[in-house]
Coordinates of C-alpha atoms (C1' of nucleotides) in Angstrom, one line a residue:
Chain A
X1 CA 0.2 19.0 17.2
X2 CA -1.4 19.5 13.8
X3 CA -4.5 17.6 12.9
X4 CA -2.8 16.2 9.8
X5 CA 0.0 15.0 12.0
X6 CA -2.4 13.2 14.3
X7 CA -4.1 11.6 11.3
X8 CA -0.8 10.2 10.1
X9 CA -0.1 8.9 13.6
X10 CA -3.5 7.2 13.8
X11 CA -3.1 5.6 10.3
X12 CA 0.4 4.3 11.2
X13 CA -0.9 2.9 14.5
X14 CA -3.8 1.3 12.7
X15 CA -1.5 -0.5 10.2
X16 CA 0.8 -1.6 13.0
X17 CA -1.9 -3.0 15.2
X18 CA -4.9 -3.6 12.9
X19 CA -7.0 -1.5 15.2
X20 CA -7.0 1.7 17.3
X21 CA -8.9 2.4 20.5
X22 CA -10.3 5.8 21.1
X23 CA -9.2 6.0 24.8
X24 CA -5.7 4.8 24.1
X25 CA -5.2 7.4 21.4
X26 CA -6.5 10.2 23.6
X27 CA -4.1 9.2 26.3
X28 CA -1.1 8.7 23.9
X29 CA -1.7 12.0 22.1
X30 CA -2.8 13.9 25.2
X31 CA -6.1 15.0 23.7
X32 CA -9.7 14.6 24.6
X33 CA -11.5 11.6 23.4
X34 CA -13.9 13.9 21.6
X35 CA -11.1 15.1 19.3
X36 CA -9.9 11.6 18.6
X37 CA -13.5 10.6 17.8
X38 CA -13.8 13.5 15.4
X39 CA -10.6 12.5 13.8
X40 CA -11.7 8.9 13.4
X41 CA -15.0 10.0 11.9
X42 CA -13.2 12.2 9.5
X43 CA -10.9 9.4 8.4
X44 CA -13.9 7.1 8.2
X45 CA -15.7 9.4 5.8
X46 CA -12.5 9.4 3.7
X47 CA -12.7 5.6 3.8
X48 CA -9.3 5.4 5.2
X49 CA -10.5 3.3 8.1
X50 CA -13.7 2.0 9.5
X51 CA -15.0 3.6 12.7
X52 CA -16.5 1.1 15.1
X53 CA -17.8 1.4 18.6
X54 CA -14.8 2.1 20.8
X55 CA -12.3 2.8 18.1
X56 CA -11.6 1.9 14.5
X57 CA -10.4 -1.0 12.4
X58 CA -8.8 -1.4 9.0
X59 CA -11.1 -1.2 6.0
X60 CA -11.7 -4.7 4.7
X61 CA -11.3 -4.6 0.9
X62 CA -14.3 -6.2 -0.6
X63 CA -13.7 -8.6 -3.5
X64 CA -12.9 -7.0 -6.8
X65 CA -15.5 -9.3 -8.5
X66 CA -17.6 -7.2 -10.8
X67 CA -20.5 -9.6 -10.3
X68 CA -20.5 -9.3 -6.6
X69 CA -22.8 -6.3 -6.1
X70 CA -23.2 -5.1 -2.6
X71 CA -26.3 -3.1 -1.8
X72 CA -26.0 -0.8 1.1
X73 CA -28.9 -0.8 3.6
X74 CA -30.6 -3.6 1.7
X75 CA -33.1 -4.2 4.5
X76 CA -34.3 -0.6 4.3
X77 CA -34.6 -0.8 0.5
X78 CA -36.6 -4.0 0.7
X79 CA -39.1 -2.2 2.8
X80 CA -39.4 0.6 0.3
X81 CA -39.8 -1.5 -2.8
X82 CA -42.2 -3.9 -1.2
X83 CA -44.7 -1.1 -1.0
X84 CA -44.2 -0.4 -4.6
X85 CA -44.9 -4.0 -5.7
X86 CA -48.6 -3.1 -5.3
X87 CA -48.3 -0.9 -8.4
X88 CA -47.5 -3.8 -10.7
X89 CA -50.2 -5.3 -12.9
X90 CA -50.1 -8.0 -15.5
X91 CA -49.5 -6.9 -19.1
X92 CA -48.0 -3.5 -18.2
X93 CA -45.2 -2.0 -20.2
X94 CA -42.6 -0.9 -17.7
X95 CA -39.4 1.2 -17.9
X96 CA -36.9 0.9 -15.1
X97 CA -33.9 3.1 -14.6
X98 CA -30.8 2.0 -12.8
X99 CA -29.8 2.2 -9.1
X100 CA -29.6 -0.2 -6.3
X101 CA -33.2 0.5 -5.1
X102 CA -34.5 -0.5 -8.5
X103 CA -32.3 -3.6 -8.4
X104 CA -33.8 -4.7 -5.1
X105 CA -37.2 -4.0 -6.7
X106 CA -36.3 -6.2 -9.6
X107 CA -35.4 -9.0 -7.3
X108 CA -38.7 -8.9 -5.6
X109 CA -41.0 -8.8 -8.7
X110 CA -43.2 -11.8 -8.3
X111 CA -42.4 -14.8 -10.5
X112 CA -46.0 -14.8 -11.9
X113 CA -46.0 -11.3 -13.2
X114 CA -46.4 -11.1 -16.9
X115 CA -45.1 -7.8 -18.2
X116 CA -42.7 -6.1 -20.7
X117 CA -39.8 -4.3 -19.1
X118 CA -37.4 -1.9 -20.7
X119 CA -34.2 -1.1 -18.9
X120 CA -30.8 0.3 -19.6
X121 CA -29.1 -1.0 -16.4
X122 CA -26.9 -4.1 -16.7
X123 CA -27.5 -5.4 -13.2
X124 CA -31.3 -5.0 -13.4
X125 CA -31.3 -6.8 -16.8
X126 CA -29.2 -9.6 -15.3
X127 CA -31.6 -9.9 -12.5
X128 CA -34.7 -9.8 -14.6
X129 CA -33.3 -12.2 -17.3
X130 CA -34.1 -15.1 -15.0
X131 CA -37.7 -14.1 -14.6
X132 CA -39.9 -16.6 -16.4
X133 CA -42.8 -14.3 -17.5
X134 CA -41.2 -11.0 -18.3
X135 CA -40.3 -9.9 -21.8
X136 CA -37.1 -8.0 -21.2
X137 CA -35.7 -5.4 -23.6
X138 CA -32.4 -3.9 -23.0
X139 CA -31.8 -0.4 -24.3
X140 CA -28.4 -0.4 -25.8
X141 CA -25.8 2.4 -26.1
X142 CA -22.5 3.5 -24.7
X143 CA -21.9 2.2 -21.2
X144 CA -21.3 4.5 -18.4
X145 CA -18.6 2.6 -16.5
X146 CA -19.3 2.8 -12.8
X147 CA -23.0 3.0 -12.9
X148 CA -23.3 0.0 -15.3
X149 CA -26.0 1.8 -17.3
X150 CA -26.1 2.9 -21.0
X151 CA -26.4 6.5 -21.7
X152 CA -26.4 8.9 -24.6
X153 CA -28.4 9.5 -27.8
X154 CA -28.9 5.9 -28.6
X155 CA -30.7 5.4 -25.3
X156 CA -32.8 8.6 -25.7
X157 CA -33.8 7.5 -29.2
X158 CA -35.1 4.2 -28.1
X159 CA -36.8 5.5 -24.9
X160 CA -38.6 8.2 -26.8
X161 CA -40.3 5.6 -29.0
X162 CA -41.6 3.6 -26.1
X163 CA -45.1 4.0 -24.8
X164 CA -45.0 2.7 -21.3
X165 CA -47.7 2.4 -18.7
X166 CA -45.4 3.1 -15.8
X167 CA -41.8 3.9 -15.1
X168 CA -39.7 3.3 -12.0
X169 CA -37.1 5.9 -11.7
X170 CA -34.3 6.1 -9.1
X171 CA -33.5 9.4 -7.4
X172 CA -30.2 10.9 -6.5
X173 CA -31.8 13.9 -4.9
X174 CA -35.2 15.4 -4.5
X175 CA -36.6 18.6 -3.0
X176 CA -39.8 20.6 -3.2
X177 CA -38.4 23.5 -5.2
X178 CA -36.3 21.9 -7.9
X179 CA -38.0 18.4 -7.9
X180 CA -35.9 15.5 -9.0
X181 CA -32.2 16.3 -9.7
X182 CA -29.2 14.3 -10.8
X183 CA -25.5 14.6 -10.5
X184 CA -24.8 13.7 -14.2
X185 CA -26.2 15.5 -17.2
X186 CA -26.5 12.4 -19.3
X187 CA -28.5 10.5 -16.8
X188 CA -30.8 13.5 -16.3
X189 CA -31.7 13.6 -20.0
X190 CA -32.3 9.9 -20.1
X191 CA -34.6 10.2 -17.2
X192 CA -36.5 13.1 -18.8
X193 CA -37.1 10.9 -21.8
X194 CA -38.3 8.0 -19.6
X195 CA -40.8 10.3 -17.9
X196 CA -42.1 11.6 -21.3
X197 CA -42.6 8.0 -22.4
X198 CA -44.6 6.9 -19.4
X199 CA -48.2 7.3 -18.4
X200 CA -47.3 7.0 -14.7
X201 CA -44.1 8.0 -13.1
X202 CA -43.0 6.4 -9.8
X203 CA -39.8 7.3 -7.9
X204 CA -38.5 5.2 -5.0
X205 CA -35.8 6.4 -2.7
X206 CA -34.9 6.5 1.0
X207 CA -35.6 9.5 3.1
X208 CA -32.0 10.7 3.2
X209 CA -32.5 11.8 -0.4
X210 CA -35.2 14.2 0.6
X211 CA -34.4 17.9 0.5
X212 CA -31.1 17.5 -1.3
X213 CA -30.2 18.8 -4.7
X214 CA -27.8 18.0 -7.6
X215 CA -26.8 20.1 -10.6
X216 CA -29.1 18.7 -13.3
X217 CA -32.8 18.9 -13.1
X218 CA -34.8 15.9 -14.2
X219 CA -38.4 17.0 -13.5
X220 CA -40.7 18.9 -11.3
X221 CA -42.4 17.3 -8.4
X222 CA -45.7 17.6 -10.2
X223 CA -44.5 15.3 -13.0
X224 CA -44.1 12.5 -10.5
X225 CA -47.3 10.6 -9.9
X226 CA -46.1 8.5 -6.9
X227 CA -43.1 8.6 -4.6
X228 CA -42.2 5.6 -2.4
X229 CA -40.0 6.1 0.6
X230 CA -39.1 4.3 3.8
X231 CA -41.2 6.7 5.8
X232 CA -44.8 6.5 6.7
X233 CA -46.8 8.4 4.1
X234 CA -48.2 10.6 6.9
X235 CA -44.7 11.4 8.2
X236 CA -44.2 15.1 9.0
X237 CA -41.1 15.4 6.8
X238 CA -43.2 14.6 3.8
X239 CA -45.7 17.3 4.5
X240 CA -44.6 19.7 1.7
X241 CA -44.4 16.8 -0.7
X242 CA -48.0 15.8 0.1
X243 CA -49.1 19.4 -0.5
X244 CA -47.6 19.3 -4.0
X245 CA -50.1 16.7 -5.0
X246 CA -47.8 13.7 -5.5
X247 CA -49.2 10.4 -4.2
X248 CA -47.0 9.0 -1.4
X249 CA -46.8 5.3 -0.7
Chain B
X1 CA -11.1 -5.8 22.7
X2 CA -13.4 -4.1 20.3
X3 CA -16.5 -5.8 19.1
X4 CA -15.5 -5.4 15.5
X5 CA -12.3 -7.2 16.3
X6 CA -14.1 -10.1 17.9
X7 CA -16.3 -10.4 14.8
X8 CA -13.2 -10.6 12.6
X9 CA -11.7 -13.2 14.9
X10 CA -14.9 -15.3 14.8
X11 CA -15.1 -15.1 11.0
X12 CA -11.5 -16.1 10.7
X13 CA -11.9 -19.0 13.0
X14 CA -15.0 -20.0 11.1
X15 CA -13.2 -20.1 7.8
X16 CA -10.4 -22.1 9.3
X17 CA -12.5 -24.7 11.1
X18 CA -15.8 -24.5 9.2
X19 CA -17.6 -24.0 12.5
X20 CA -17.4 -22.2 15.8
X21 CA -18.6 -23.3 19.2
X22 CA -20.1 -20.8 21.6
X23 CA -18.4 -22.1 24.7
X24 CA -15.0 -22.4 23.0
X25 CA -15.2 -18.8 21.8
X26 CA -16.3 -17.6 25.2
X27 CA -13.3 -19.3 26.8
X28 CA -10.8 -18.2 24.1
X29 CA -11.9 -14.6 24.2
X30 CA -12.6 -14.5 27.9
X31 CA -16.1 -13.2 27.6
X32 CA -19.5 -14.5 28.7
X33 CA -21.3 -16.9 26.4
X34 CA -24.1 -14.4 26.2
X35 CA -21.9 -11.9 24.5
X36 CA -20.7 -14.5 22.1
X37 CA -24.2 -15.5 21.3
X38 CA -25.1 -11.9 20.7
X39 CA -22.2 -11.7 18.3
X40 CA -23.2 -14.8 16.5
X41 CA -26.7 -13.6 16.1
X42 CA -25.5 -10.3 14.8
X43 CA -23.3 -12.0 12.2
X44 CA -26.1 -14.3 11.3
X45 CA -28.4 -11.4 10.6
X46 CA -25.8 -10.0 8.4
X47 CA -25.8 -13.3 6.6
X48 CA -22.1 -13.8 7.3
X49 CA -22.6 -17.1 9.1
X50 CA -25.4 -19.3 10.1
X51 CA -26.2 -19.6 13.8
X52 CA -27.0 -23.1 15.0
X53 CA -27.6 -24.6 18.3
X54 CA -24.3 -24.5 20.2
X55 CA -22.4 -22.3 17.8
X56 CA -22.4 -21.3 14.1
X57 CA -21.5 -22.8 10.7
X58 CA -20.5 -21.3 7.4
X59 CA -23.3 -20.1 5.1
X60 CA -24.1 -22.6 2.5
X61 CA -23.4 -21.3 -1.0
X62 CA -26.5 -19.7 -2.5
X63 CA -26.7 -20.9 -6.1
X64 CA -30.0 -19.0 -6.8
X65 CA -28.1 -15.8 -7.3
X66 CA -28.2 -14.6 -10.9
X67 CA -24.9 -12.8 -10.5
X68 CA -23.1 -15.9 -9.4
X69 CA -22.0 -17.2 -12.7
X70 CA -20.2 -20.5 -12.6
X71 CA -17.9 -21.3 -15.5
X72 CA -17.3 -24.9 -16.2
X73 CA -13.7 -26.0 -16.9
X74 CA -12.5 -22.5 -16.2
X75 CA -8.9 -23.6 -16.1
X76 CA -9.1 -25.0 -19.6
X77 CA -10.8 -21.9 -20.9
X78 CA -8.1 -19.7 -19.4
X79 CA -5.5 -21.6 -21.4
X80 CA -7.5 -21.0 -24.6
X81 CA -8.2 -17.3 -24.2
X82 CA -4.6 -16.6 -23.0
X83 CA -3.4 -17.5 -26.5
X84 CA -5.9 -15.2 -28.0
X85 CA -4.8 -12.2 -26.0
X86 CA -1.9 -11.8 -28.5
X87 CA -4.4 -10.8 -31.1
X88 CA -5.4 -7.6 -29.2
X89 CA -3.9 -4.3 -30.2
X90 CA -4.6 -0.8 -29.0
X91 CA -7.2 1.2 -30.8
X92 CA -9.0 -1.8 -32.3
X93 CA -12.7 -1.9 -32.7
X94 CA -13.8 -5.3 -31.4
X95 CA -17.1 -7.2 -31.4
X96 CA -17.6 -10.0 -28.9
X97 CA -20.4 -12.5 -28.9
X98 CA -21.6 -14.2 -25.7
X99 CA -20.6 -17.5 -24.1
X100 CA -18.5 -18.4 -21.2
X101 CA -15.2 -18.7 -23.1
X102 CA -15.6 -15.1 -24.2
X103 CA -16.4 -14.1 -20.6
X104 CA -13.2 -15.6 -19.4
X105 CA -11.5 -13.8 -22.3
X106 CA -13.1 -10.5 -21.1
X107 CA -11.8 -11.0 -17.6
X108 CA -8.2 -11.4 -18.9
X109 CA -8.1 -8.4 -21.2
X110 CA -5.1 -6.4 -19.9
X111 CA -6.1 -3.2 -18.0
X112 CA -3.9 -1.1 -20.2
X113 CA -5.6 -2.1 -23.5
X114 CA -7.3 0.9 -25.1
X115 CA -10.1 -0.3 -27.4
X116 CA -13.7 0.0 -28.4
X117 CA -15.7 -3.1 -27.7
X118 CA -19.2 -3.9 -28.9
X119 CA -21.1 -6.7 -27.2
X120 CA -24.6 -8.0 -26.8
X121 CA -23.9 -10.2 -23.8
X122 CA -24.8 -8.9 -20.3
X123 CA -22.2 -10.8 -18.4
X124 CA -19.4 -9.7 -20.8
X125 CA -20.6 -6.1 -20.5
X126 CA -20.7 -6.3 -16.8
X127 CA -17.1 -7.7 -16.8
X128 CA -15.8 -5.1 -19.2
X129 CA -17.7 -2.2 -17.5
X130 CA -15.0 -2.0 -14.9
X131 CA -12.2 -1.8 -17.5
X132 CA -10.6 1.6 -17.3
X133 CA -9.6 2.0 -20.9
X134 CA -12.2 0.4 -22.9
X135 CA -15.1 2.2 -24.6
X136 CA -17.9 -0.2 -24.2
X137 CA -21.0 -0.2 -26.3
X138 CA -23.9 -2.5 -25.5
X139 CA -26.0 -3.6 -28.4
X140 CA -29.6 -3.5 -27.1
X141 CA -32.6 -5.5 -28.0
X142 CA -34.9 -8.2 -26.7
X143 CA -33.1 -10.4 -24.1
X144 CA -32.8 -14.1 -24.6
X145 CA -33.4 -15.3 -21.1
X146 CA -31.0 -18.1 -20.3
X147 CA -28.1 -17.0 -22.4
X148 CA -28.3 -13.4 -21.1
X149 CA -27.7 -12.0 -24.6
X150 CA -29.8 -9.7 -26.8
X151 CA -31.1 -11.1 -30.0
X152 CA -33.4 -10.1 -32.9
X153 CA -33.6 -7.4 -35.5
X154 CA -32.5 -4.6 -33.2
X155 CA -29.2 -6.4 -32.7
X156 CA -28.7 -7.2 -36.4
X157 CA -29.4 -3.6 -37.3
X158 CA -26.8 -2.2 -35.0
X159 CA -24.2 -4.9 -35.8
X160 CA -24.6 -4.4 -39.5
X161 CA -23.6 -0.8 -39.2
X162 CA -20.4 -1.5 -37.2
X163 CA -17.0 -1.6 -39.0
X164 CA -14.9 -3.7 -36.7
X165 CA -11.3 -4.8 -36.9
X166 CA -11.8 -8.1 -35.2
X167 CA -14.6 -10.2 -33.7
X168 CA -14.4 -12.9 -31.1
X169 CA -17.1 -15.3 -31.7
X170 CA -18.1 -18.2 -29.5
X171 CA -18.9 -21.6 -31.1
X172 CA -21.5 -24.1 -30.2
X173 CA -20.3 -26.6 -32.9
X174 CA -17.8 -26.7 -35.6
X175 CA -16.9 -29.2 -38.4
X176 CA -15.1 -29.1 -41.6
X177 CA -18.1 -29.5 -43.9
X178 CA -20.7 -27.2 -42.5
X179 CA -18.4 -24.9 -40.6
X180 CA -19.7 -23.0 -37.6
X181 CA -23.3 -24.0 -36.6
X182 CA -25.6 -22.9 -33.8
X183 CA -28.5 -24.4 -32.0
X184 CA -30.7 -21.3 -32.2
X185 CA -31.7 -19.5 -35.4
X186 CA -31.6 -16.1 -33.9
X187 CA -28.1 -16.4 -32.5
X188 CA -26.9 -17.8 -35.9
X189 CA -28.1 -14.7 -37.8
X190 CA -26.6 -12.3 -35.2
X191 CA -23.3 -14.1 -35.6
X192 CA -23.5 -13.9 -39.4
X193 CA -23.9 -10.2 -39.1
X194 CA -20.9 -10.0 -36.7
X195 CA -18.8 -11.8 -39.3
X196 CA -19.9 -9.4 -42.0
X197 CA -19.0 -6.4 -39.9
X198 CA -15.5 -7.6 -39.0
X199 CA -12.2 -7.6 -40.9
X200 CA -11.0 -10.5 -39.0
X201 CA -13.0 -13.3 -37.4
X202 CA -11.7 -15.3 -34.5
X203 CA -13.4 -18.2 -32.8
X204 CA -12.4 -19.7 -29.5
X205 CA -13.7 -23.0 -28.3
X206 CA -12.5 -26.2 -26.6
X207 CA -11.8 -29.3 -28.6
X208 CA -15.0 -31.1 -27.7
X209 CA -16.8 -28.7 -30.0
X210 CA -14.8 -30.1 -32.9
X211 CA -16.6 -32.2 -35.4
X212 CA -20.1 -31.6 -34.1
X213 CA -23.0 -29.9 -35.7
X214 CA -26.1 -27.9 -34.9
X215 CA -29.2 -27.0 -37.1
X216 CA -28.3 -23.4 -38.0
X217 CA -25.3 -22.6 -40.1
X218 CA -23.4 -19.5 -39.2
X219 CA -20.5 -19.6 -41.7
X220 CA -18.1 -21.6 -43.6
X221 CA -14.7 -22.6 -42.2
X222 CA -13.2 -20.3 -44.8
X223 CA -14.8 -17.3 -43.4
X224 CA -13.0 -17.7 -40.1
X225 CA -9.5 -16.2 -40.0
X226 CA -8.3 -17.7 -36.8
X227 CA -9.5 -20.5 -34.4
X228 CA -8.2 -20.9 -30.9
X229 CA -8.5 -24.1 -29.0
X230 CA -7.0 -25.9 -26.1
X231 CA -5.1 -28.2 -28.4
X232 CA -1.6 -27.7 -29.8
X233 CA -1.9 -26.1 -33.2
X234 CA -0.1 -29.1 -34.6
X235 CA -2.4 -31.6 -33.1
X236 CA -3.6 -34.4 -35.4
X237 CA -7.3 -33.8 -34.8
X238 CA -6.9 -30.3 -36.3
X239 CA -5.4 -31.7 -39.5
X240 CA -8.4 -31.1 -41.7
X241 CA -9.0 -27.6 -40.3
X242 CA -5.4 -26.7 -41.1
X243 CA -5.9 -27.8 -44.6
X244 CA -8.9 -25.5 -45.0
X245 CA -6.5 -22.6 -44.6
X246 CA -7.8 -21.2 -41.3
X247 CA -5.0 -20.0 -38.9
X248 CA -4.8 -22.1 -35.8
X249 CA -3.5 -20.6 -32.5
Chain C
dC1 C1' -3.3 46.3 10.5
dG2 C1' -7.6 44.6 12.4
dA3 C1' -12.2 43.0 12.1
dA4 C1' -14.7 39.1 10.5
dT5 C1' -14.8 34.6 9.4
dT6 C1' -13.5 30.0 9.9
dA7 C1' -11.5 26.0 12.1
dC8 C1' -10.2 23.5 16.1
dT9 C1' -10.6 21.8 20.8
dG10 C1' -12.6 20.6 25.3
dC11 C1' -16.6 20.5 28.3
dA12 C1' -21.1 19.1 29.8
dA13 C1' -25.5 17.2 29.1
dT14 C1' -27.8 13.8 26.8
dA15 C1' -28.2 9.7 24.2
dG16 C1' -26.9 5.3 22.8
dT17 C1' -24.2 0.8 23.2
dT18 C1' -22.2 -3.1 25.3
dT19 C1' -21.8 -6.5 28.7
dG20 C1' -22.6 -9.8 32.4
dC21 C1' -26.0 -11.5 35.4
dA22 C1' -30.5 -13.2 36.9
dT23 C1' -34.5 -15.4 35.3
dG24 C1' -37.2 -18.4 32.8
dT25 C1' -37.8 -21.1 28.4
dT26 C1' -36.3 -24.2 24.7
dT27 C1' -33.5 -27.8 22.8
dT28 C1' -30.8 -31.8 22.9
dA29 C1' -29.7 -36.4 23.7
dA30 C1' -29.3 -40.3 26.7
Chain D
dT1 C1' -39.0 -38.5 30.1
dT2 C1' -35.6 -36.0 32.2
dA3 C1' -31.5 -33.5 33.2
dA4 C1' -28.0 -30.8 31.3
dA5 C1' -26.8 -27.5 28.1
dA6 C1' -28.0 -23.7 25.2
dC7 C1' -30.9 -19.9 24.6
dA8 C1' -33.7 -15.5 25.0
dT9 C1' -35.0 -11.5 27.6
dG10 C1' -34.9 -7.7 30.8
dC11 C1' -32.0 -5.1 33.6
dA12 C1' -28.3 -2.3 35.6
dA13 C1' -23.7 -0.6 35.4
dA14 C1' -20.1 0.9 32.8
dC15 C1' -18.6 2.6 28.8
dT16 C1' -18.8 5.3 24.4
dA17 C1' -21.0 8.8 21.2
dT18 C1' -23.2 12.9 19.8
dT19 C1' -24.5 17.5 20.1
dG20 C1' -24.4 22.3 21.2
dC21 C1' -21.7 25.6 23.2
dA22 C1' -17.8 28.5 24.4
dG23 C1' -13.1 29.8 24.3
dT24 C1' -9.1 30.0 21.5
dA25 C1' -6.2 29.9 17.4
dA26 C1' -5.7 30.5 12.6
dT27 C1' -6.9 32.6 8.3
dT28 C1' -8.9 35.8 5.1
dC29 C1' -9.9 40.1 3.2
dG30 C1' -10.8 45.0 3.0

DNA sequence: CGAATTACTGCAATAGTTTGCATGTTTTAA
DNA sequence: TTAAAACATGCAAACTATTGCAGTAATTCG
């Protein structure tokens, strides 16, 4: 029996019964449970079903409401950004890129902080727009749909005229050799401009971004002043990053 | 029975009956109360319900969420904007101001409409950012907090360079003598610029805005091409507006 | 063709999860 | 205040997952 065949069988069964059980499938298809589990994991990664302990269930379609932003691993991200809150001072000029980690950060910025914040991310601007003491400037331009950020020359032009004390920059990928890299060219050049415009560059990301790479280089590790992760700063996996001289929070 | 299955059952039951009782669930699902309690605690930590002594209740709506925008009289506004949908054509360049009526309008723009839309309202940009065929340009600048729109010279500068086919402009107040008026000076000048930039000016509002005034004049009634209200175009209270020559939808 | 590479499957050892029960504590309500 | 009900915690048994490995099948490429 072909793997594709099995997958079809599993999906059919799933629709019929709202769930599938690993052991039942192994029995029905006369295969080891290991194989079934591998199938289920594969289908899960394709988002065709949701693997759960003991089997799999149908994917629950989350509401199509644009304003209902779900943040994955929010708990983890809260831990990361909480550390970064110590970098904030009154009267700073701040630039923030997009990304869900930065969004969580925006949520947790203390209500009494007085600062000027530039951003080109719609969700972050929405979040900060309710902050009583922050002067918020949105950097306009053409919207990149899914990411809900503006991109392009308009953004670069505005950013390059800013003189910021600090910028908080999301990371798609980071590694010791290439530094910060991005999947999209446009985002990478906007981030370059942000870094140019800021005295201090901070990047926050979870450890699964470590030692990965994307096509477009943003900057060297050296150009980052501080990185903030969910790991302990002394963690072994940060060893090489420590050596490069970047401050780890 | 899979744990994930149970959780779905519990959540369904919770929606149906507004509450669940530990002992009842244990009986219904033929499991120990301990297991049910663990389930409820788990769902609680995911914020899907609130665990209470003896069972669990639905989570109370959190209103402090910036992204949870409530639109008053949404039904009424849907009626208004639905009429205005007929003004849309493929390949138009459109400017939209802020306001909840325009937000409802944005929601109802057909998915197959190809157009370029400029806006300076965060919620409207969020809404339109998911639209597959719209080129969206956000007009940046300093954010006005509560309204979630950008204002000021940056906005004026961009708007004055646009050549738009049509603009959809919210209204705070309108009357036959002064025309369109606004409570804030900054908003009024942005709207003036929008009108300048557009071949055709459309204003949508509910009838309670009729015959009211605010301090800052936006434009004459004559400068509006079309107004869209919840009233029948032939309604008596629109008599004087009809006379002024504006088209009423 | 045939050697090398790649993909698939089952097994075994290890690791992690779930569940009910026993125990002791906390909460509720008469 | 007190007794019953609900709860939290630790534990053991059963169950489920992951990982590396080895054997086999399928595919690729010279």
